Tab-separated table of C-alpha atoms and ligand atoms in Angstrom:
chain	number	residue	atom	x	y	z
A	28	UNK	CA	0.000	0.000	0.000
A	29	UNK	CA	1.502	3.612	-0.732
A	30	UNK	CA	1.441	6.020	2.001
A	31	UNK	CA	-1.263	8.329	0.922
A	32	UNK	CA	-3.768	5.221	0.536
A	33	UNK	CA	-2.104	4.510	4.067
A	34	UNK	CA	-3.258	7.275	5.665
A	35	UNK	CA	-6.032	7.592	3.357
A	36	UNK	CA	-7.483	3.980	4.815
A	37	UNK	CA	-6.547	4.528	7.960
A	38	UNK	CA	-8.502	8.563	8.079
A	39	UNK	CA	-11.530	6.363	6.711
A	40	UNK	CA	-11.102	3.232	8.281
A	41	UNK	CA	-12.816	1.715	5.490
A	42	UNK	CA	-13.315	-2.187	5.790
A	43	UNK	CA	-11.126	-3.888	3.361
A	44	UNK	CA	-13.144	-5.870	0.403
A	45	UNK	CA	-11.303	-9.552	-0.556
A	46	UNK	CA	-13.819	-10.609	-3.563
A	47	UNK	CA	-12.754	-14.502	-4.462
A	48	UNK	CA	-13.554	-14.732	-7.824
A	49	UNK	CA	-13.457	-16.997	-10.837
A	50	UNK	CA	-15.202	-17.235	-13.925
A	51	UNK	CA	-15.034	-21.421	-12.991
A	52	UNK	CA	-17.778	-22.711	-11.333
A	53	UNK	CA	-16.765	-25.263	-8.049
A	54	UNK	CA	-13.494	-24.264	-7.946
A	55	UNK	CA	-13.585	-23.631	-4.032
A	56	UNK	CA	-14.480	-20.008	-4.305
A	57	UNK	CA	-17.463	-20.304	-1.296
A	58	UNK	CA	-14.931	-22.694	0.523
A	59	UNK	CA	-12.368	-20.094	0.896
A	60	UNK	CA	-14.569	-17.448	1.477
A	61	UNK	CA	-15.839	-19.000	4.913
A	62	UNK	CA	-12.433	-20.280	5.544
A	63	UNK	CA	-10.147	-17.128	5.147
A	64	UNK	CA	-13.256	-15.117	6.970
A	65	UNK	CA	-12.586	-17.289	9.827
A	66	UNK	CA	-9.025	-17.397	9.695
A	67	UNK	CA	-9.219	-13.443	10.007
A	68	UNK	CA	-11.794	-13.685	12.170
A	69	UNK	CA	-10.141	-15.066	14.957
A	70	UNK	CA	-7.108	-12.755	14.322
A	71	UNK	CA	-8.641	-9.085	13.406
A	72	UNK	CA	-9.007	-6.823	16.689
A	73	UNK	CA	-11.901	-5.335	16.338
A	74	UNK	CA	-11.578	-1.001	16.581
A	75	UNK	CA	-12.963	-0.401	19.777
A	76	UNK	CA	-12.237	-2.739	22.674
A	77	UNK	CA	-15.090	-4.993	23.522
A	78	UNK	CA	-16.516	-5.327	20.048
A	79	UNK	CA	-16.879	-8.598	18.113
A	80	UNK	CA	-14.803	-10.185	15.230
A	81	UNK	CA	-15.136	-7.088	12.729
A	82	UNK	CA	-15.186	-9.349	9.753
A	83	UNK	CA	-17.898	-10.390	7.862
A	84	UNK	CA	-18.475	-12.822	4.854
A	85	UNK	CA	-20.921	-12.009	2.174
A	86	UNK	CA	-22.589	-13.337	-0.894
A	87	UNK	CA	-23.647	-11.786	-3.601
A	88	UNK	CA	-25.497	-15.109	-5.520
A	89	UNK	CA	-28.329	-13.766	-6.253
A	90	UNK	CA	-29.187	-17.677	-5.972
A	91	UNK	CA	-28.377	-17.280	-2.034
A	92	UNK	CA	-25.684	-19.560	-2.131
A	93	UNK	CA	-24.429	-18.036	1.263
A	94	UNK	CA	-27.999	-18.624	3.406
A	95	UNK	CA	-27.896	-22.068	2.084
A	96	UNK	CA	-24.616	-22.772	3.783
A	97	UNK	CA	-25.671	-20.344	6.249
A	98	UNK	CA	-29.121	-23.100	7.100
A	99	UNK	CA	-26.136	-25.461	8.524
A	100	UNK	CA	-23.992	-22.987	10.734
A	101	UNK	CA	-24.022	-22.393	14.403
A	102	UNK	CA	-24.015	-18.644	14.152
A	103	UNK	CA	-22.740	-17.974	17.392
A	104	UNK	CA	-19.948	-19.804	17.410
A	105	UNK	CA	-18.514	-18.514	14.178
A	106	UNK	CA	-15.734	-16.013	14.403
A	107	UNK	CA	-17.515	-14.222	11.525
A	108	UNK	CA	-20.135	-12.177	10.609
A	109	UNK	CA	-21.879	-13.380	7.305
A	110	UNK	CA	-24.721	-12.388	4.977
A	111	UNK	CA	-26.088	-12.275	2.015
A	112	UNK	CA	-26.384	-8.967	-0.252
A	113	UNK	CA	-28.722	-10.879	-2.533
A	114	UNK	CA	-30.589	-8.486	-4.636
A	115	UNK	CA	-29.142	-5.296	-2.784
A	116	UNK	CA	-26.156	-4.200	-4.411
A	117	UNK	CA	-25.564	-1.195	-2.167
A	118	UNK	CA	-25.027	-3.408	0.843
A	119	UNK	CA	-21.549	-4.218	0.229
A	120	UNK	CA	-20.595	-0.555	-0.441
A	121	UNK	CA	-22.120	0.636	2.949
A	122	UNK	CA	-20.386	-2.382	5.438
A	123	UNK	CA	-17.292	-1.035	3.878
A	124	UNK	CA	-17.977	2.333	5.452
A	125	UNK	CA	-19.029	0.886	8.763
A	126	UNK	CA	-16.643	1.762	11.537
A	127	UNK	CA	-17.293	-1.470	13.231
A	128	UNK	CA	-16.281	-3.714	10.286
A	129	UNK	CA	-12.172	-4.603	9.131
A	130	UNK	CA	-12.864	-7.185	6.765
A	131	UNK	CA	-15.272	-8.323	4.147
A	132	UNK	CA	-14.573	-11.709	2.034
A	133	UNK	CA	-16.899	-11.561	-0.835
A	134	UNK	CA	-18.192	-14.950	-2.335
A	135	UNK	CA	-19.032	-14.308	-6.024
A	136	UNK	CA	-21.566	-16.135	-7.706
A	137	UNK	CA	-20.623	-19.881	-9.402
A	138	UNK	CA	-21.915	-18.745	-12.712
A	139	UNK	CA	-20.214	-16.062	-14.526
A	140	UNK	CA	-22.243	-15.241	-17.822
A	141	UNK	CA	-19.894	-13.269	-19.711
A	142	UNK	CA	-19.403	-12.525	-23.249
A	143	UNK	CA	-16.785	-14.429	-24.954
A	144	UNK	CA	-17.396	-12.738	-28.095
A	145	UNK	CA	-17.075	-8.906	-26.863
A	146	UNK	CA	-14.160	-6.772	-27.742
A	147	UNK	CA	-11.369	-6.742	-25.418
A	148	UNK	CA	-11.971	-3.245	-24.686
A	149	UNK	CA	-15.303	-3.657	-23.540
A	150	UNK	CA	-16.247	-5.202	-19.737
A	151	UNK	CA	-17.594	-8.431	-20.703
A	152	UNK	CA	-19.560	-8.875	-17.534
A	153	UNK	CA	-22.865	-8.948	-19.797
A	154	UNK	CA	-25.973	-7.738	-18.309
A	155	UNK	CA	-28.490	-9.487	-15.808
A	156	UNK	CA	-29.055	-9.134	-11.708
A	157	UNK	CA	-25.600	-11.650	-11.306
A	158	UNK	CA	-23.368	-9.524	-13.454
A	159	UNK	CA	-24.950	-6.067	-12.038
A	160	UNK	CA	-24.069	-7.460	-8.467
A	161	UNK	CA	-20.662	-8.231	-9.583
A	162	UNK	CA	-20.214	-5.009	-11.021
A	163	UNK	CA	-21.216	-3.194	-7.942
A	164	UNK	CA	-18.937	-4.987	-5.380
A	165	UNK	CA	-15.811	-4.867	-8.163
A	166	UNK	CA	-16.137	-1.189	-7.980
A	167	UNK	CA	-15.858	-1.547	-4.601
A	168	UNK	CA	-13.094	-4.533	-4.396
A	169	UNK	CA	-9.394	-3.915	-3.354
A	170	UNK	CA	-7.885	-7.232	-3.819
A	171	UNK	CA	-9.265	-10.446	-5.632
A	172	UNK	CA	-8.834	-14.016	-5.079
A	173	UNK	CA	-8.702	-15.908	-7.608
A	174	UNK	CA	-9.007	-20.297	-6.880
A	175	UNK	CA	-7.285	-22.435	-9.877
A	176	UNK	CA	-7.325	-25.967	-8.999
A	177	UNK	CA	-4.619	-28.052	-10.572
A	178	UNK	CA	-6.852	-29.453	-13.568
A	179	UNK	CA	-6.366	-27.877	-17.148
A	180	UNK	CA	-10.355	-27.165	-17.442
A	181	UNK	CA	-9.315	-24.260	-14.622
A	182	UNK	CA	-6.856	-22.616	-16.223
A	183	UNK	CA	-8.378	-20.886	-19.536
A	184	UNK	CA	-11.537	-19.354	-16.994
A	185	UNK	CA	-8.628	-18.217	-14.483
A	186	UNK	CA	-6.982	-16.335	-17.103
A	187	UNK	CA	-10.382	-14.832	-18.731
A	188	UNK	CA	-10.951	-13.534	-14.833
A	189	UNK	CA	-7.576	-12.007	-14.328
A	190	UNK	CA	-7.466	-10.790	-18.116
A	191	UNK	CA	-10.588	-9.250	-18.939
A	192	UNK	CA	-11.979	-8.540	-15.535
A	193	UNK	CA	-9.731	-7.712	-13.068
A	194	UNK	CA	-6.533	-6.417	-14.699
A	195	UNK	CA	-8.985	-3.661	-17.039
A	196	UNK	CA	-10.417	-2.632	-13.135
A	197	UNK	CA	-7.053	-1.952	-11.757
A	198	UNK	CA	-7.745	-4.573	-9.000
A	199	UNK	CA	-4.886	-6.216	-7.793
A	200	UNK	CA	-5.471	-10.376	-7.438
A	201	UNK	CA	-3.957	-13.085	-5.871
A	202	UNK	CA	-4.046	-16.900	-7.613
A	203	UNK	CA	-4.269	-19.793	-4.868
A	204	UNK	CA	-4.294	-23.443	-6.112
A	205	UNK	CA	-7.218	-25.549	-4.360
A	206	UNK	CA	-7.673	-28.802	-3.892
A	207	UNK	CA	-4.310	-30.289	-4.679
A	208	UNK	CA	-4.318	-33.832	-3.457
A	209	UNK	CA	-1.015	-34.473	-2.135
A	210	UNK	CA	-1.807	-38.479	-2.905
A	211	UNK	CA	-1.537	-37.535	-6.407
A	212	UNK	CA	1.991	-36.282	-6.217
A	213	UNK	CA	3.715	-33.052	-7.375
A	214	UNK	CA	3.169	-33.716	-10.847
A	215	UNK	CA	0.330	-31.281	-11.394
A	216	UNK	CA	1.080	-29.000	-8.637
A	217	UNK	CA	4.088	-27.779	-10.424
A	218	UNK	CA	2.085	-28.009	-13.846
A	219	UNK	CA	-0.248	-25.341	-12.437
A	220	UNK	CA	2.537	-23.377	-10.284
A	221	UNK	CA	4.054	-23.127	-13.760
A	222	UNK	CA	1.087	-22.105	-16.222
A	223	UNK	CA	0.378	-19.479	-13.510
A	224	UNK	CA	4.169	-18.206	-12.970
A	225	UNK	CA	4.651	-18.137	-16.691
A	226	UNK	CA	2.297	-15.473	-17.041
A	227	UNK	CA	3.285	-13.096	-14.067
A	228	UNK	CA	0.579	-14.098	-11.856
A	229	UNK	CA	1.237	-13.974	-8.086
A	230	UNK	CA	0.614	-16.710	-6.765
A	231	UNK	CA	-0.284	-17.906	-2.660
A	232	UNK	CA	3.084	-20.098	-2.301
A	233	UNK	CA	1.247	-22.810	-1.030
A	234	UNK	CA	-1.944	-24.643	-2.125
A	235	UNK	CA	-4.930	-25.027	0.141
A	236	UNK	CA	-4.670	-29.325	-0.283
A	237	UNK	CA	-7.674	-31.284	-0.575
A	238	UNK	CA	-9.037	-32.721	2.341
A	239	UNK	CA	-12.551	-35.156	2.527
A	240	UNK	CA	-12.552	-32.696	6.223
A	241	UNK	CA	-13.241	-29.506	4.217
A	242	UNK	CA	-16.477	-31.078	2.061
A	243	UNK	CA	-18.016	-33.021	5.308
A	244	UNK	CA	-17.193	-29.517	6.684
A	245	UNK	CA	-19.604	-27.638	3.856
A	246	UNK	CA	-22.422	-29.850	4.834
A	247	UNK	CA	-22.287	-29.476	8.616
A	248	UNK	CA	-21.822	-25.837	8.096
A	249	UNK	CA	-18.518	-25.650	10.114
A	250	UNK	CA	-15.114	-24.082	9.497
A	251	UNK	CA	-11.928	-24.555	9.633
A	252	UNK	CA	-10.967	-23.155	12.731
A	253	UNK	CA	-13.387	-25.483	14.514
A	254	UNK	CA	-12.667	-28.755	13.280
A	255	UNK	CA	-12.137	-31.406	15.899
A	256	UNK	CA	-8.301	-31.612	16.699
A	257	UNK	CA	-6.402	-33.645	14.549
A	258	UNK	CA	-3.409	-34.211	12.272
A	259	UNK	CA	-5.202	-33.593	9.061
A	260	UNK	CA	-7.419	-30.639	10.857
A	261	UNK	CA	-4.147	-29.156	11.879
A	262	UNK	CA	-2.846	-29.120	7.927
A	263	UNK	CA	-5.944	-28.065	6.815
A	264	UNK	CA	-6.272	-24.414	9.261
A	265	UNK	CA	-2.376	-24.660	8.380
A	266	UNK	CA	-3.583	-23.791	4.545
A	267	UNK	CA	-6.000	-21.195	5.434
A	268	UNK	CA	-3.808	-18.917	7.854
A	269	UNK	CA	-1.369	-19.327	5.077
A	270	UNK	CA	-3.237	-18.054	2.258
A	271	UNK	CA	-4.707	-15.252	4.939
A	272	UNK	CA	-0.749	-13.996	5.304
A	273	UNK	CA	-0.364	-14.501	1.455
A	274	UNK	CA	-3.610	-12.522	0.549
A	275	UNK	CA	-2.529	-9.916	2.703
A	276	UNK	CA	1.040	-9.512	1.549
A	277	UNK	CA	-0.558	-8.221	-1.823
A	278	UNK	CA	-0.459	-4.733	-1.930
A	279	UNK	CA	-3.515	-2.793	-2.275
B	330	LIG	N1	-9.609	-27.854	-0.482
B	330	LIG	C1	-10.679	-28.618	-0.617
B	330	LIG	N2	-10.677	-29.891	-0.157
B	330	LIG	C2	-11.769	-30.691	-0.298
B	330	LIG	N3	-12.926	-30.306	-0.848
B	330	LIG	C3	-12.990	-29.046	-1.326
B	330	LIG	C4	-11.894	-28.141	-1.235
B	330	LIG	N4	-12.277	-26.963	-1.798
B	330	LIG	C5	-13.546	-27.128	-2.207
B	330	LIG	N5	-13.979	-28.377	-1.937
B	330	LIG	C6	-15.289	-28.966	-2.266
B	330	LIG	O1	-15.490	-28.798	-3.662
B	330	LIG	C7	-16.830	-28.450	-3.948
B	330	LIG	C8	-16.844	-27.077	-4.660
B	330	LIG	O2	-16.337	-26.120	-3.762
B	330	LIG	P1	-17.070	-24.707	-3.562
B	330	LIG	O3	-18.528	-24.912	-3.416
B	330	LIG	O4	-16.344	-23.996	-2.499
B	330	LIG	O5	-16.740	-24.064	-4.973
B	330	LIG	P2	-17.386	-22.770	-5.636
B	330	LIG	O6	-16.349	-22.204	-6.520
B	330	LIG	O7	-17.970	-21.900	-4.598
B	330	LIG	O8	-18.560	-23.432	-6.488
B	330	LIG	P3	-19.752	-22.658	-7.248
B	330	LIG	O9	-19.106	-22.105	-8.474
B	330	LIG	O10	-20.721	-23.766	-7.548
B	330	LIG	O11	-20.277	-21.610	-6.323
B	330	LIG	C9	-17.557	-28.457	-2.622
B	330	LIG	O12	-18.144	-29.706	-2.446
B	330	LIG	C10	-16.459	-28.260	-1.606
B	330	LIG	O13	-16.779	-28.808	-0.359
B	331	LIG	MG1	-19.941	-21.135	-4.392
């Protein structure tokens, strides 16, 4: 961050926006949402003393993908705030000016419609209530996540996102491999660490492995910070307070 943003954040003490984002559909872009969120969660101080976790994970499916998982969750046990800015596309704009919110992780919607066929020049985003919600929180966005998981049919949608999406906003981004099985050895972990580092990407050093804990997880409606104790548990929170440190080594 330069100075004058610096002091410009800190005179507004806007909430920082995180959108994860990818043109893909399943790539793990709701899974890190609620992950990271809780990761922060149980690290951001809030502003004033006595406040609660000032992050907060939202969703801007206008599907409601985020009350769906939200159905499942113990609410008062998550170190998060979450909702869903289905259909209200101002929502996101005003929790970033609340003084009692840090952080907001954005989960974007699984379907992207955009339009192959437009001119580069032109925001492909298309029209409809899905791309006018994404529209709104990009203007809003200072960094982007972007999931690639380590399978070929990822890539081409990864680079669409970062190409004609993010880069012509100005937003910087952050690419984090999901679901790398380490049973399936390094093979196509370095495949994808290489199609992303060829282009000049930056990249979360370390993939967020795949682990049957985070998709039981989904269904119960828990996070990663309160799975039961246990070597794989441990690996798995390992992941997500590494991409949190990784996400927020990219400047904004
Ligand atoms: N690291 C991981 N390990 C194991 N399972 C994972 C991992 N990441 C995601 N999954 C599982 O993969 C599936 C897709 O993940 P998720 O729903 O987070 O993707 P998405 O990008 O939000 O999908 P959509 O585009 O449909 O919204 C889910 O069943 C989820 O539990
Ligand atoms: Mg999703």
């Amino acid at each position: 961050m330069s100075l004058q943003k610096a002091v410009e954040a800190s005179e507004r003490r806007d909430a920082i926006v995180d959108a994860v984002i990818s043109q893909k559909g399943g790539v793990g872009k709701s899974t890190i949402t609620v992950n990271l969120a809780a990761v922060l969660g149980e690290n951001t101080r809030p502003n004033n003393e006595g406040e609660d976790a000032p992050v907060v994970a939202a969703g801007i499916d206008p599907q409601g993908s985020m009350e769906k998982w939200a159905d499942r969750v113990a609410e008062d046990k998550l170190p998060f705030d979450y909702l869903s800015a289905k259909g209200n596309n101002d929502l996101i704009p005003e929790l970033k000016k609340d003084p009692l919110v840090r952080r907001i992780v954005v989960d974007c919607p699984g379907f992207m419609d955009v339009d192959h066929a437009s001119v580069r020049s032109k925001d492909p985003l298309g029209h409809g209530a899905a791309a006018d919600a994404l529209r709104a929180l990009l203007a809003v966005t200072d960094r982007a996540i972007v999931p690639i998981n380590p399978e070929w049919l990822s890539f081409d949608p990864t680079e669409y996102t970062i190409e004609r999406i993010l880069k012509p906003r100005g937003i910087p981004f952050l690419v984090v491999i999901n679901r790398w099985d380490p049973r399936d050895g390094e093979d196509d972990l370095e495949k994808v660490k290489e199609w992303v580092d060829k282009r000049g990407y930056p990249r979360a050093p370390q993939p967020i492995r795949k682990y049957k804990i985070h998709t039981n997880a989904a269904e119960k409606g828990l996070v990663v910070t309160q799975y039961q104790p246990s070597g794989t548990a441990l690996r798995a929170k390992e992941d997500f307070y590494k991409l949190a440190l990784a996400v927020d080594s990219v400047s904004i």
